[in-house]
Amino acid sequence: MKTLGLIIVGLVGAGLVYATIDFPPFGDPKSPASLHVSPRYLEKTVEETAVPNAVTSVLGDYRGFDTMFETTVIFCAGVACFLLLRIPRRRSSGPRQYRHRLTGLTFRIKEGGEIFLPLREFEPVDSIWTPHDFIIEKVCRYLIPFIQLFGLYVIAHGHHSPGGGFQGGVILGASIILLSVSHNLRTALNRMGEKISALFSPVGVFIFAGTGALCLVLGYRFLDYQALAALLPGGPIMARSHGILLVEVGVGMAVMGTMVWIFKNLASRGRYDEGL
Amino acid sequence: MSEHYPALLVILPLLASFFISAAGWLRPVCCFPLALAALGSSLLVSLGLLGDVISGGPVSYWMGGWPPPWGIYYRVDYLNALVLAVVCAVGFVNLIAARPSVEKDFPEKAGPFYTLYVLFVTGLLGMVATGDAFNLYVLLEIAAITGYALIALGKGRAALSSLHYVFLGTIGACFYLLGVGYLYIITGSLNMEDIARLLPPLYESKVVTVAFAILMVGVWLKMGFFPLHAWLPNAYTYAPSPVSSLVAPLMTKVMVYVMIRMVLTVFTVDFAFLVLRLNEVVVWLAVIAIVMGSLLALAEKDVKRMLTFIVVAEVGYMVGGFWLGNQAGFTGAVLHILNDALMTLCLFLAVGNIVHVNGDSRWESLPGLFRTMPWTMGALVVGALSIIGVPPTCGFFSKWYLLLGAIQGGHYGFLVALLFSSLVSVVLFFRIFEIGFFEPFGASHGSAHGEGGPAIQEAPLGMLVPLWMTALGLILVGLYTGEIVGRVIRHAVPGMML
């Protein structure tokens, strides 16, 4: 069976390589891909959408409909992880113990009991818990605000430089994950609760799809940002640029929320109790 | 408003899914009504579209207002208007039937469940409506991811079967994407009709041939075409019943539609049938699929698992019918997309009711069911007759067209396979009827019910009504076959096949 699989893989690979004989030469400016649709994107992006970065204008406007569904894919992934991993009723995980850092007093929490202790002052006492490094904790605390600021910059500056909602959202999400890795899951949960991260993703995608639907309500086609000229200053061309910005903000929110949401579900095995 | 129908069809359930997801956190009672409203409005829009297409010809819609080769556009013609209506109808009817089992099996997860349910239908609708090859891939991803998650929700080996499906489904989707990528390299376009316009001078290119091959294999993998069906039986068996009755009727049928669309609109019939001359080979593959699917079904002792192999055989019907390459075969294949979706829905709903009441669908749980669950079993009989192909149920008519196509095309192998599979279906279902009707009502329920026989233990009304709607639908669609073929499908037949 293994040999058969190997032969099939070899044949398919050979077929794919065989077809490259008829490919246009690599980097050929006369290849069909650079002659048919792309020239309009490159030449008219400023004229038609007032966005200098052609990648952003293609993703956000010309093929914005695809991007909306790509964001929805991310949302689906978040909901799927939640649906499959989250354990709604608290599983009994045995009694747990916490030590007060300053006084050394130890608290025992009964099976299934709530953790009410302020985690800053207590540390869990169990075999899998490892004490956190002071330096890492402090460095990350000072780093995270700047990471988040950079994430916002990447979202907002996608019109002019590489960036946009997906990249900025990932940076924002990573900052929360870093908080959780460097401190612990509960610290991250206190900053951004389960409900908040779970609501961020649908709200983010809703901003995208809602912007499109707003255009439809205003009498234009779905996602035709020109319609926003009725609500925003700057005429129909600038409205396209503004529309893309709105949509990018939605994408950023959705990506950030979903990343954090998936991380929490995976890291705590759906229990939202202890974790990384 | 009606000019926005193609967009609304997809946008309404999409927007609703965000509200359902939020309602899951804020107000869980609202999830089901929201989902029902979303799919209900989609159904109305799809019927409106079908009416528009019948009265005024194909409709297209430019997303974002950009003209076709640059932007994405939706195009609804005679072929997909029908499929859209079927997808909406199946999604809507099954949603009603899903509620009791959701409340019984995973009440606390209703919010995410309905969110993914509605998104799954959205993905399928988009795949059917779109006129852009890459957009189709994106929507395929949505339908696939939501499908994997819903299937993994089942008990027992569901998660493992879903993982298996994830691996194979991802390979299938990748192959499709590779095919589209090859086409883009050689033509520079992603728009289906634009590609078709640019392709003729490139027919001799190796890139187009390889793109066609790899794209077809990807699509076949996703639809469970016989040698590539390995993921299907387990995934559909272990899925929770409201999920199997959603995914089994729709996913394979929509992939068959995608295959037809790709050949018809992107590569064109001339290329597939005259340049590559693949038709003979594919029809023989379909013959193998039908025969093997039927034989494997014969080996099963669980009704649900048996049905999954019938799905494998039915995929062979549609693929073979299309690749016969004549008018009757094409009509049969398209009509069978509609009919098979309804038949599969009816059977899976009936099995879902049995599982809901009895806990499982193995043969040991069948004895005496005609007495305890008369309504469910009655609908099962209607669905079974339709699969076998007894008039006036709709299964007869599509099989008739397929047989006609086989005779016209002179393909007697396909003809024999169809008849063989019908005979096997007779055996399959009459075995079930025999056990359910004649076998002594077992010791498990014992004498507690006394002399008058066991009491009726029927599924809740919320599951029976959709089941009987589907069962009556089978007969209605059968009676109106002439209308459907004459007004819709006849116009979808490509010129070369006439």
Coordinates of C-alpha atoms in Angstrom, one line a residue, chain B residues 72-75 80 126-136 190-194 261 265-266:
Chain B
I72 CA -16.0 38.9 -9.2
Y73 CA -19.3 38.2 -10.6
Y74 CA -22.2 35.9 -9.9
R75 CA -24.0 34.3 -12.8
N80 CA -27.5 26.6 -11.2
G126 CA -21.9 30.7 -3.1
M127 CA -20.2 27.8 -4.9
V128 CA -23.2 27.2 -7.0
A129 CA -23.9 30.9 -7.8
T130 CA -20.4 32.2 -8.5
G131 CA -18.9 32.7 -12.0
D132 CA -15.4 33.0 -10.7
A133 CA -13.1 30.0 -10.4
F134 CA -11.1 31.3 -7.5
N135 CA -14.2 32.6 -5.6
L136 CA -15.5 29.0 -5.9
L190 CA -9.9 33.7 -13.0
N191 CA -13.3 34.5 -14.5
M192 CA -15.0 31.3 -15.8
E193 CA -16.4 32.7 -19.0
D194 CA -13.2 34.7 -19.6
R261 CA -19.9 23.7 -14.4
T265 CA -18.3 26.8 -18.8
V266 CA -14.6 26.8 -18.2

